[in-house]
Coordinates of C-alpha atoms and ligand atoms in Angstrom, one line a residue:
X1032 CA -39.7 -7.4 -21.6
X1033 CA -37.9 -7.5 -18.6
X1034 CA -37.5 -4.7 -16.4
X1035 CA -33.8 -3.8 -17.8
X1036 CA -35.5 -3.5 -21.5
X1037 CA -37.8 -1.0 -20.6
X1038 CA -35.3 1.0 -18.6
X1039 CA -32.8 0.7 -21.8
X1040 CA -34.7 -0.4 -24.9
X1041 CA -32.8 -0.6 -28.1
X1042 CA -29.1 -2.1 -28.4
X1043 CA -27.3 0.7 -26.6
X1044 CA -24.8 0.5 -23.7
X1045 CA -26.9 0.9 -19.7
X1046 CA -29.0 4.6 -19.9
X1047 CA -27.0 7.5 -18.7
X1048 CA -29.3 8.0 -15.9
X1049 CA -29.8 4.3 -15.2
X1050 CA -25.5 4.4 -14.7
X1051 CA -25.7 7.6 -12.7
X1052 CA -28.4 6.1 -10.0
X1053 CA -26.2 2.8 -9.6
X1054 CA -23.1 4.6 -9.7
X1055 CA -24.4 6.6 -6.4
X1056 CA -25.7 3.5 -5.2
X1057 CA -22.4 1.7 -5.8
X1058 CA -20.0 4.2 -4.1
X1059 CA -22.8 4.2 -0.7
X1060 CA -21.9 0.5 -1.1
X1061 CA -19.1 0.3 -1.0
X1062 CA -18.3 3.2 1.4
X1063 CA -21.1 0.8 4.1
X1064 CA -18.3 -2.2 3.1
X1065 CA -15.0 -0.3 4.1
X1066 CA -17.0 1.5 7.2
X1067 CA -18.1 -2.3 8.6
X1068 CA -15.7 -3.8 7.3
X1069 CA -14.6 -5.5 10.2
X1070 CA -17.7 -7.4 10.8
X1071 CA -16.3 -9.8 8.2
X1072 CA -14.6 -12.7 8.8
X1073 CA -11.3 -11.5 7.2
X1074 CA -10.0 -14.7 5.9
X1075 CA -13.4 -16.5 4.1
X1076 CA -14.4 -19.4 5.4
X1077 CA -15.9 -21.1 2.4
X1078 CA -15.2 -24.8 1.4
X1079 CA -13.9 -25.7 -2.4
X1080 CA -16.9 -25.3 -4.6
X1081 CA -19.1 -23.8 -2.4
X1082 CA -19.0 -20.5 -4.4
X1083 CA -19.3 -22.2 -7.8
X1084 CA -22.0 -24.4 -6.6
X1085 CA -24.2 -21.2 -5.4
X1086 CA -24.3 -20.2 -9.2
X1087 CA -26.4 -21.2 -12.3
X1088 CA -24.3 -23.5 -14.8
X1089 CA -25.9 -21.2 -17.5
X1090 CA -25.8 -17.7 -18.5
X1091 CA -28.5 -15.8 -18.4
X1092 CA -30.5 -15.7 -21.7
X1093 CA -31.9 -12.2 -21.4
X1094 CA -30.5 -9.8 -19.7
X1095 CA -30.7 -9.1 -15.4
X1096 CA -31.0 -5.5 -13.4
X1097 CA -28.5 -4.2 -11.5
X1098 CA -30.5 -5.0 -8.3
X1099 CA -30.4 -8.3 -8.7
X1100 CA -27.0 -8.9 -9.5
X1101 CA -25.9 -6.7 -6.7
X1102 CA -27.9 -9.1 -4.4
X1103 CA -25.7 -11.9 -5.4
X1104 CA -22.9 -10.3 -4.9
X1105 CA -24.2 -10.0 -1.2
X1106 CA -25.6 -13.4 -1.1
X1107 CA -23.2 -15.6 -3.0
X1108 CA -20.2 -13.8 -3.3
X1109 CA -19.2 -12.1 0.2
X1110 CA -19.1 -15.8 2.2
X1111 CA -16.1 -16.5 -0.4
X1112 CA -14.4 -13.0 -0.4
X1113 CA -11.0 -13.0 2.1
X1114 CA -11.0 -9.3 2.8
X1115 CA -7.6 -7.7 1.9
X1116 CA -9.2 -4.5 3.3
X1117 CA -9.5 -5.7 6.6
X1118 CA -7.3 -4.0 9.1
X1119 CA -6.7 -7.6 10.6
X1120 CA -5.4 -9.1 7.6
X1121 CA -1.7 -9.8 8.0
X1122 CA -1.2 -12.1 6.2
X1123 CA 1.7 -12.5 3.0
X1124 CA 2.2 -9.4 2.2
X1125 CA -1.2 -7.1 2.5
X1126 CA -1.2 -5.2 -0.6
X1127 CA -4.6 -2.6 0.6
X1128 CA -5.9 -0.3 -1.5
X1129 CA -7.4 3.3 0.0
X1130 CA -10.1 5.3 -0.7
X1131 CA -7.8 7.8 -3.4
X1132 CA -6.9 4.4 -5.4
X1133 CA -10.7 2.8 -5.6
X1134 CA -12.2 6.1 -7.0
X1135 CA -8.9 6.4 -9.4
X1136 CA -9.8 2.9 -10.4
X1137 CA -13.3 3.6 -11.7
X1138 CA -12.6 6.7 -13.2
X1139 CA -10.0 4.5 -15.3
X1140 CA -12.7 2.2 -16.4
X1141 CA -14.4 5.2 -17.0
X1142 CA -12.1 6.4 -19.8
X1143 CA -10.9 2.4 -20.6
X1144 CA -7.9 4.0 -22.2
X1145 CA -5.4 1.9 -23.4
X1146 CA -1.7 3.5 -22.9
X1147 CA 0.0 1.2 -25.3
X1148 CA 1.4 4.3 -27.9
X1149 CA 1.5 8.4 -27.0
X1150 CA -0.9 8.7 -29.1
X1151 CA -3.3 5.9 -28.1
X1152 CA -3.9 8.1 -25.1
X1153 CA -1.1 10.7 -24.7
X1154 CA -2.0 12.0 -20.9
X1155 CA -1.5 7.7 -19.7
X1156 CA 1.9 8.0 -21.1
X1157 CA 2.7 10.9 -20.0
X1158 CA 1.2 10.5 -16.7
X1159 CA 3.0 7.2 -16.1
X1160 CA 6.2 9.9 -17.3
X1161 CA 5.7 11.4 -14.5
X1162 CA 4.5 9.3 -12.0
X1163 CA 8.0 7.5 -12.4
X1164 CA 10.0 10.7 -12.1
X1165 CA 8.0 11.4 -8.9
X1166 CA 7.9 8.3 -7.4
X1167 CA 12.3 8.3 -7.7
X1168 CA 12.4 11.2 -6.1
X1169 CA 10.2 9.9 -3.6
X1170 CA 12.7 6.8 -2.9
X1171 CA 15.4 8.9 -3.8
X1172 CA 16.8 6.6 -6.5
X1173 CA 19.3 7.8 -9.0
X1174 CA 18.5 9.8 -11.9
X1175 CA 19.2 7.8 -14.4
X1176 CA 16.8 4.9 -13.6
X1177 CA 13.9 5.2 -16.0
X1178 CA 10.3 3.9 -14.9
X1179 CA 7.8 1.6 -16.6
X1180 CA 4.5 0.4 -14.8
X1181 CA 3.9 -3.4 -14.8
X1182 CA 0.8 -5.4 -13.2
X1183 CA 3.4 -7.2 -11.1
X1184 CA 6.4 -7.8 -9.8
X1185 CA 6.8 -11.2 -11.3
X1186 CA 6.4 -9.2 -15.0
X1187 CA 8.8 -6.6 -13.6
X1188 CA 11.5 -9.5 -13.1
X1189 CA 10.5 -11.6 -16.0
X1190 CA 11.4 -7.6 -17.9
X1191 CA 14.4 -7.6 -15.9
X1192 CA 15.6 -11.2 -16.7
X1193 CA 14.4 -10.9 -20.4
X1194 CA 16.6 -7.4 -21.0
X1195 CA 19.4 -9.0 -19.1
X1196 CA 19.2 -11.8 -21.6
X1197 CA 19.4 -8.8 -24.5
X1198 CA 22.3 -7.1 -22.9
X1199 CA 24.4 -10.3 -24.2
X1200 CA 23.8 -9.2 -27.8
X1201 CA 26.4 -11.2 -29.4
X1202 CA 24.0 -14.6 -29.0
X1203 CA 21.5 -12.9 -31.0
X1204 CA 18.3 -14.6 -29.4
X1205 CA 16.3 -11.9 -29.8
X1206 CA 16.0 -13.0 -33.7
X1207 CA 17.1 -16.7 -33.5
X1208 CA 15.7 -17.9 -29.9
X1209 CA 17.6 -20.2 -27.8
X1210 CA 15.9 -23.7 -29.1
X1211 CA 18.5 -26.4 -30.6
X1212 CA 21.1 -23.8 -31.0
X1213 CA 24.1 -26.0 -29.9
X1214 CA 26.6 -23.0 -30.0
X1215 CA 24.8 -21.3 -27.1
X1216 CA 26.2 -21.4 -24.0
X1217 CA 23.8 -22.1 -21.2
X1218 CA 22.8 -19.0 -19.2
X1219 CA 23.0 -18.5 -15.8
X1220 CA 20.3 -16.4 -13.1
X1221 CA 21.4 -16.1 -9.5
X1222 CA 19.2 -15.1 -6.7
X1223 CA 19.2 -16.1 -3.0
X1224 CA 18.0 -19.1 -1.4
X1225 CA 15.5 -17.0 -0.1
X1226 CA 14.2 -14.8 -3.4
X1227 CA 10.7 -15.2 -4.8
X1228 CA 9.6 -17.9 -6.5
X1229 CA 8.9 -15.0 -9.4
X1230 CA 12.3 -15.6 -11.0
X1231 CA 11.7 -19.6 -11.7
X1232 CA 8.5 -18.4 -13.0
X1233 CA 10.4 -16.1 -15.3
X1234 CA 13.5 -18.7 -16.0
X1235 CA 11.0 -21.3 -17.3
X1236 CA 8.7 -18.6 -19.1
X1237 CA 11.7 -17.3 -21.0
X1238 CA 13.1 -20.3 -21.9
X1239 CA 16.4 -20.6 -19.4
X1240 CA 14.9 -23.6 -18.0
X1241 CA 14.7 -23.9 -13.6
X1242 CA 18.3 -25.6 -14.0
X1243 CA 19.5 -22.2 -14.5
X1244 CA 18.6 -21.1 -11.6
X1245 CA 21.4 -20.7 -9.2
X1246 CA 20.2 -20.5 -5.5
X1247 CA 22.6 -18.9 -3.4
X1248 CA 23.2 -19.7 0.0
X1249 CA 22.2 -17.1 2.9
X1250 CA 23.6 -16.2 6.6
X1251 CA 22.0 -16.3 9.6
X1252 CA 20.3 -13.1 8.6
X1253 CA 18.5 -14.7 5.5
X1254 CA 20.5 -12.4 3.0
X1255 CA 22.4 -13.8 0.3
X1256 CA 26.2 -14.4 1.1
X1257 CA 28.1 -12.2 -1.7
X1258 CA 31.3 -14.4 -1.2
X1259 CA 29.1 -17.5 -1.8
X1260 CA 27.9 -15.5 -5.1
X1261 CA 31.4 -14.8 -6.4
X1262 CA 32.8 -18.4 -6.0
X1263 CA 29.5 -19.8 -7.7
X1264 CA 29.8 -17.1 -11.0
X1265 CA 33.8 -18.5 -11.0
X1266 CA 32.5 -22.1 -11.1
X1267 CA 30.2 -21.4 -13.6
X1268 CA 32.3 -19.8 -15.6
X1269 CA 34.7 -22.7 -15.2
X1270 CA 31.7 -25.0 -16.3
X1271 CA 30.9 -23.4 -19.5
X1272 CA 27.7 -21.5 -18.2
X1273 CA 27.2 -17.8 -18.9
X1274 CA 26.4 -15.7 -16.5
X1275 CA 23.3 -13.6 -17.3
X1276 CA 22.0 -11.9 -14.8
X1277 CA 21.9 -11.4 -10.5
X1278 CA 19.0 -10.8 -8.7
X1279 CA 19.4 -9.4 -5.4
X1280 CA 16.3 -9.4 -2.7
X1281 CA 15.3 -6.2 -0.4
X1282 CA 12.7 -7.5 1.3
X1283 CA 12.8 -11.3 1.1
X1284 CA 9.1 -12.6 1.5
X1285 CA 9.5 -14.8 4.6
X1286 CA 11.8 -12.9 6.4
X1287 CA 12.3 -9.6 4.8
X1288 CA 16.3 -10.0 5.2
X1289 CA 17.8 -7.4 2.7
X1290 CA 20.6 -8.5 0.2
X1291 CA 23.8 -6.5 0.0
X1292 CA 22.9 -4.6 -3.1
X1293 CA 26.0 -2.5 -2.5
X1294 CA 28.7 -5.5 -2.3
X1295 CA 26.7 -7.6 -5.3
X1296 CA 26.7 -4.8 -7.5
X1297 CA 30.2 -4.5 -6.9
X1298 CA 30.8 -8.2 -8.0
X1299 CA 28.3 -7.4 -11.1
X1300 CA 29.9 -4.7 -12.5
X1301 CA 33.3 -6.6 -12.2
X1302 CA 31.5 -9.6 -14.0
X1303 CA 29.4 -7.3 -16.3
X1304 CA 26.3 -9.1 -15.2
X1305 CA 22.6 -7.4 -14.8
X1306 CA 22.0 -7.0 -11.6
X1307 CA 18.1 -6.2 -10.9
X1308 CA 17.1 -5.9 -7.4
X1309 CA 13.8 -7.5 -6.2
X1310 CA 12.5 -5.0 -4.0
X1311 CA 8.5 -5.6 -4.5
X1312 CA 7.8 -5.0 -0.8
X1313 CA 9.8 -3.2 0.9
X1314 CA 11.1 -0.4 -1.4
X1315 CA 8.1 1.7 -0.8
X1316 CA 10.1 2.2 2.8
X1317 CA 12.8 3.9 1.2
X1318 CA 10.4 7.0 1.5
X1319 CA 12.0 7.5 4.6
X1320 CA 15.3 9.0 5.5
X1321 CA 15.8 6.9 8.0
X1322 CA 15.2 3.8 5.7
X1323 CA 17.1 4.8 2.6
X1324 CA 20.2 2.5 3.4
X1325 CA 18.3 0.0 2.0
X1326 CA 19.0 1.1 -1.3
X1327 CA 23.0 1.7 -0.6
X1328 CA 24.7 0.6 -4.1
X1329 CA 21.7 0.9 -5.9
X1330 CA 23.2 3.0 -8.9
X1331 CA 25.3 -0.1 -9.9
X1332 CA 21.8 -2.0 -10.3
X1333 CA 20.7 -2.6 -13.4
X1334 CA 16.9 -2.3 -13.0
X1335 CA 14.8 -2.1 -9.7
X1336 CA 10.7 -3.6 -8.9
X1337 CA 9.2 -1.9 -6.1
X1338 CA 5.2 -2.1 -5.9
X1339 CA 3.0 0.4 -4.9
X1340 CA 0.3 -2.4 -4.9
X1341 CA 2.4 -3.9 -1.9
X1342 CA 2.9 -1.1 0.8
X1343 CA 1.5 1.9 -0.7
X1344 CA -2.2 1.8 -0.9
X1345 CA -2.6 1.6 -4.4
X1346 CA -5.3 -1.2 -5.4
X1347 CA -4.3 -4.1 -6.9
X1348 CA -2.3 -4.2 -9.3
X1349 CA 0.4 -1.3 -9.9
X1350 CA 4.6 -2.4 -10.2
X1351 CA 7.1 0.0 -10.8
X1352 CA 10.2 -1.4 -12.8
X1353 CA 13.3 0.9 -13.6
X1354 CA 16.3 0.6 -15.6
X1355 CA 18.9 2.2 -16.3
X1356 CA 19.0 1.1 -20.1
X1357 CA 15.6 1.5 -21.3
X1358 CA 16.8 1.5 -24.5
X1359 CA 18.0 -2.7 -23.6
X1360 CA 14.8 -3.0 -22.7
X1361 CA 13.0 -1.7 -25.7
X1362 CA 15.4 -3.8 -27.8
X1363 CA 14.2 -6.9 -25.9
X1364 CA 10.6 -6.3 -26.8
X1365 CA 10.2 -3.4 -29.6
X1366 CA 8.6 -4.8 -33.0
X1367 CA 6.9 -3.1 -35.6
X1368 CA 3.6 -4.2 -37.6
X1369 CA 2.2 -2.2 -41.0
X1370 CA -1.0 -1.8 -39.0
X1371 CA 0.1 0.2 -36.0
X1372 CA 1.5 3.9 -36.4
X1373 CA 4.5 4.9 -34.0
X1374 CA 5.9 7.4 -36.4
X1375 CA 5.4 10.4 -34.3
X1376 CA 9.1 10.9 -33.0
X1377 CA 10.3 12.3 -29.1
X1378 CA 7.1 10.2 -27.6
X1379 CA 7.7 7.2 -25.6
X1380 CA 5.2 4.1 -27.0
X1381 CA 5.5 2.1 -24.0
X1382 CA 4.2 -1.3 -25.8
X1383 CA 7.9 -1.1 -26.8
X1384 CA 9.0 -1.6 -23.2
X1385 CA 7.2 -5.0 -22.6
X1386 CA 5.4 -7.5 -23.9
X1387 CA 2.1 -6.7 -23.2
X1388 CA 0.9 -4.2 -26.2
X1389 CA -2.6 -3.3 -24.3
X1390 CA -1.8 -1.9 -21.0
X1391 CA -4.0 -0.4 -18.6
X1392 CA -3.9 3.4 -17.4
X1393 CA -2.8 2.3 -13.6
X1394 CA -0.4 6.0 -13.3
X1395 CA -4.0 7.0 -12.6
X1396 CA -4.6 5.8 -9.1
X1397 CA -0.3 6.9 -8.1
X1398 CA -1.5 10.1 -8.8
X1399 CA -4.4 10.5 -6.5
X1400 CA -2.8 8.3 -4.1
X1401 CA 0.0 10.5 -3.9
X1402 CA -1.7 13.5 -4.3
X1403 CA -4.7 12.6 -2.2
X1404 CA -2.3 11.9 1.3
X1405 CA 1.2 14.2 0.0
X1406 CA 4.3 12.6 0.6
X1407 CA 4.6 13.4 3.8
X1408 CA 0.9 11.3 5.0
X1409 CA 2.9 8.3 3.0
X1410 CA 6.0 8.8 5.1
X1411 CA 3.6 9.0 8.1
X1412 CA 1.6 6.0 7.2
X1413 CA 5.1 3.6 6.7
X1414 CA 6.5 5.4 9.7
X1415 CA 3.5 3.8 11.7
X1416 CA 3.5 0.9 10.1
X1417 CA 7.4 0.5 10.8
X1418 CA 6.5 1.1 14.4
X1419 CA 3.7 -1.0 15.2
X1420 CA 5.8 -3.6 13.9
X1421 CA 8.9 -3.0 16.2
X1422 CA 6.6 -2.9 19.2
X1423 CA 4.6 -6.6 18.0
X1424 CA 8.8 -7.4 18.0
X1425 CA 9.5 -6.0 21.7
X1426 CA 6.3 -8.1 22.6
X1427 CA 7.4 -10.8 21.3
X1428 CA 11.5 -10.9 22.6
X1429 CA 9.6 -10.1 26.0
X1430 CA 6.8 -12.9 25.9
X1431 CA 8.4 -16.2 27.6
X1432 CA 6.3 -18.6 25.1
X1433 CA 7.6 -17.2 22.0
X1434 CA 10.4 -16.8 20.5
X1435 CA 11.6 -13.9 17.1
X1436 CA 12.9 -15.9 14.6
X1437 CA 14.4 -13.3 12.3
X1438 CA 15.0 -9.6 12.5
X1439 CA 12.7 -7.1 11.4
X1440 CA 13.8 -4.5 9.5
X1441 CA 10.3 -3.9 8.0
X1442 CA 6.7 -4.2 9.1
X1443 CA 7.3 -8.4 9.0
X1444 CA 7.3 -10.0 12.3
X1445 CA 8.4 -13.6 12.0
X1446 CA 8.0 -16.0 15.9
X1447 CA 7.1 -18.8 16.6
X1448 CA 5.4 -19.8 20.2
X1449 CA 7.8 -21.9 21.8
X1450 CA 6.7 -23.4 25.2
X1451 CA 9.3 -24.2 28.3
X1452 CA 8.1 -27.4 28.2
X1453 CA 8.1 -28.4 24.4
X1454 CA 11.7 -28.5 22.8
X1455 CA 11.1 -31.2 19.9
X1456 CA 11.5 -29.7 16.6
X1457 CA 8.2 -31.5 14.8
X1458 CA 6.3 -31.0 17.7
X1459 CA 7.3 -27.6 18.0
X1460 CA 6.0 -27.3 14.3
X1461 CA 2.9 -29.3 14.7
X1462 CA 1.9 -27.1 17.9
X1463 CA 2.5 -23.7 15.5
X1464 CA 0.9 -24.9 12.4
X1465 CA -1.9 -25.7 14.8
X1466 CA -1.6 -22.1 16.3
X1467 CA -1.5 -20.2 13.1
X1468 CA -4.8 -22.7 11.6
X1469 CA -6.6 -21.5 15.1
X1470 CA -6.1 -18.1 14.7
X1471 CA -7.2 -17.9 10.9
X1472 CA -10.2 -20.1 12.3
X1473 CA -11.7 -17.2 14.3
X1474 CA -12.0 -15.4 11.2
X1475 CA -10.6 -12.0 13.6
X1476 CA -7.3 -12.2 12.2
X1477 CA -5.5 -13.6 9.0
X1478 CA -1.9 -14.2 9.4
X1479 CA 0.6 -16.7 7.5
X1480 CA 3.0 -19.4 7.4
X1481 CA 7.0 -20.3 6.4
X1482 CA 9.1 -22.7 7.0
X1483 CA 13.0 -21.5 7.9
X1484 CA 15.8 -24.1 8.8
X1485 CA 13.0 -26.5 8.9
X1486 CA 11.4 -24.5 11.3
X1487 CA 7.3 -23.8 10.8
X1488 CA 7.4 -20.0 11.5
X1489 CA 4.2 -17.4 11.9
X1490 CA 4.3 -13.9 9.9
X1491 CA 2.7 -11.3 11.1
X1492 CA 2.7 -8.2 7.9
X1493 CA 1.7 -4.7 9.1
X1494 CA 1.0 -2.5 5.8
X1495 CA -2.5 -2.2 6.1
X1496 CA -3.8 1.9 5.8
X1497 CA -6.7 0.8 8.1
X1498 CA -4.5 -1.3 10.8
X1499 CA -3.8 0.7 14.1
X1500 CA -2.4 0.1 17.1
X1501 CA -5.7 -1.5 18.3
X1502 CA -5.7 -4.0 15.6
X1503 CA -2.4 -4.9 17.2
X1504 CA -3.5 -4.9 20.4
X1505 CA -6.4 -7.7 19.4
X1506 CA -3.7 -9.8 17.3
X1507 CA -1.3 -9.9 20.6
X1508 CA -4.3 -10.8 22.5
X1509 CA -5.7 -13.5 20.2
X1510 CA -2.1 -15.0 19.7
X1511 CA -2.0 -15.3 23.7
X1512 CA -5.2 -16.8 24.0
X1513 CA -5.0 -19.3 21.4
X1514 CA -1.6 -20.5 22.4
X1515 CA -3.1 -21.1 25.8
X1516 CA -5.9 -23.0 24.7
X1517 CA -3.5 -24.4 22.6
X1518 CA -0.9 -25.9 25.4
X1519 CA -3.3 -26.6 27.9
X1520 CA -5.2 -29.3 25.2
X1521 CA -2.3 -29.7 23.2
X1522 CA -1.0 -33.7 22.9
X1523 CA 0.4 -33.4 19.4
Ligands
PLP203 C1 10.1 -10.2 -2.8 C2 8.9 -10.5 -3.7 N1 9.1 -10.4 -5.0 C3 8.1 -10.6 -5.9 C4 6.8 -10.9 -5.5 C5 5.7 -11.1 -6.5 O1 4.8 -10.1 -6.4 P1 3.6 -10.0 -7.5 O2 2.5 -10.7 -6.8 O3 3.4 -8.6 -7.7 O4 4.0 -10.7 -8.7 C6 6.6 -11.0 -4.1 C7 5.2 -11.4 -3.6 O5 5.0 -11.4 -2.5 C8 7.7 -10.8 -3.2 O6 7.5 -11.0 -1.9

């Protein structure tokens, strides 16, 4: 019998007291991994397969104690973890999560309720209620937007796209799809040049196809040109294409350049067009006074992503997607079956809001986030992080071997190290991609990559809750270094 057995015989779940001594064990764990954290490499430096290689090719036939598994998470598993904890991880955007959000995690796979009716677990629904009425008042959106939680912004847009496609009730293709129907016109999505790549993923999982995908050209500020916009839904029109449905970026993921949500609502409300704004990063920043023009306009949007998962500690993965026409929404994806009871009337069954029926009890971790630091330690935290940004930026406008290559409006700085004495383009972007593959070398500091006018830019994202103005400090200085190293061996 193996040592597990004797601890737990029979064919019940792990001994109460067998849970409670790892459980302590766990939580010292992991509280030693967030306290040393920065002892890890923050960006893993395994090679392909290394990981998979370190494990057996066969399950284990009888069952293993917690010790030992725990020990292979330490052996074989940390060399290929990339630590999104890490205060030096600025890469992408950092979603982090925070001490409030892990413990709200476990208790929620403590309770493994699944919010997908009221009454599958009335207090997730009414929780996730609200945690969406909070978190509007929080970014001082309109009333009238109602609030679903989604794993991700790429669901929240593929929602948005999907009820977009329902507001044009007329074509029916909620009941007879869009396959072979020759009568359909073909439906248009515009977004910028420089939106995510979430809303191909959502034209070519609903069916639009990536032809339908209207990219719309941006000004020197990265944000889409609402002129440009008008002329292209004219054309279209023209064309025989229906336009479905605009999405407007705050927040663009290489720059962060912010859309004109007020002047492409205007030209969607004229059009009768959805209009959902993409704001999956930076809408958390609307928290602040001082930041709320970012939303100017935003009660002619349609529907709205913002993720806490992004820029508000919450662990990964938490969206929040309003509307203001849930009841669009719930046409898009609402459907009955003889064996599930939504009869009780006045509750909201949120499986009738997407098209996940399961869904996980995430309003959970909001609330202790939120409650665990009060609004005003979240406005401090983006307040910081808003400012250690704008100083990386001063460094940088100051620094005569690099160069800002887009304005910040966030915690995103975009530069590029640009020499006196190198002014090719490629070689420019060969001595950067070097630059940025040195510095994620040293394992000190993760940052990442985009290309802009052709350009190879470096981003540098401060959202962690752990990075301070040390952390900053060290990236300036490992920039610096590197670069010099860099130039002095540097023959392309
Ligand atoms: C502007 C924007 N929208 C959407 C997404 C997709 O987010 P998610 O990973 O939650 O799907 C990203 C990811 O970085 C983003 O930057």
């Amino acid at each position: 019998m193996s040592k597990r057995d004797l601890m737990n015989p029979g064919l019940n779940d792990m001994a109460v007291d067998e849970f409670r001594k790892y459980g302590h064990e766990f939580i010292d764990w992991l509280a030693d991994y967030i306290e040393n954290i920065e002892k890890y490499p923050v960006l893993s430096k395994s090679e392909p397969g290394d990981i998979k290689n370190s494990l057996p090719d066969h399950p284990p036939k009888e069952g293993e104690d917690i010790d030992s598994i725990l020990s292979d998470v330490n052996g074989k598993l940390m060399p290929g973890i990339t630590h999104w904890n890490h205060p030096n991880f600025m890469a992408y955007f950092n979603s982090t999560s925070s001490g409030p959000g892990i413990l709200a995690e476990l208790l929620s796979a403590g309770f493994n309720a699944n919010g997908m009716a009221w009454h599958t677990c009335p207090s997730a629904t009414e929780l996730e209620e609200t945690m969406a009425e909070w978190y509007k008042k929080m970014l001082n959106l309109p009333e009238d937007y109602w609030g679903v939680i989604y794993d991700t912004a790429s669901t929240s847009s593929l929602h948005a796209i999907a009820a977009a496609r329902e507001q044009l009730s007329h074509l029916n293709i909620r009941e007879k799809g869009m396959p072979g129907r020759k009568e359909l016109p073909r439906l248009r999505i515009y977004s910028s040049q420089q939106a995510h790549l979430s809303i191909d993923k959502a034209a070519i999982t609903l069916g639009f196809g990536l032809e339908a995908v209207r990219r719309i050209p941006v000004d020197s500020d990265y944000r889409m040109k609402p002129a440009a916009l008008k002329e292209a839904i004219e054309n279209d029109k023209k064309d025989g294409w229906l336009p479905c449905c605009v999405v407007a970026t705050v927040g663009t993921t290489s720059t962060t350049s912010v859309d004109d949500v007020d002047a492409i609502g205007t030209i969607c409300r004229n059009e009768k067009i959805w209009m959902h704004v993409d704001a999956a990063y930076a809408g958390t920043a609307a928290i602040l006074p001082q930041m709320q023009w970012i939303f100017n306009g935003i009660e002619n949007a349609d529907s709205l992503v913002v993720n806490p998962h992004k820029w508000m500690f919450t662990p990964f993965d938490y969206s929040f997607f309003f509307t203001r026409k849930p009841e669009v929404l719930k046409r898009a994806f609402s459907v009955s079956a003889e064996y599930f009871d939504k009869s009780k009337s006045d509750v909201i069954n949120y499986m009738d809001y997407g098209m996940q029926q399961g869904r996980r009890f995430r309003s959970l971790k909001m609330w202790f986030i939120i409650r665990y630091f009060g609004v005003e330690g979240i406005k401090n935290r983006i307040a910081e992080h808003l400012r250690l940004a704008n100083e990386f930026a001063v460094w940088i406008d100051s620094h005569p071997a690099f160069e800002r290559m887009a304005p910040t409006p966030f915690s995103v700085v975009c530069f590029c190290a640009h020499p006196k004495n190198i002014d090719d383009k490629n070689e420019l972007n060969a001595l950067n991609k070097k630059l940025l593959e040195e510095i994620n070398n040293t394992g000190k500091l993760f940052l990442s990559g985009t290309t802009l006018n052709g350009k190879f830019v470096i981003r540098i994202a401060i959202s962690s809750i752990r990075t301070t103005e040390a952390n900053v400090n060290n990236a300036k200085q490992l920039i610096e270094q590197k670069l010099n190293e860099l130039t002095m061996n540097f023959t392309n």
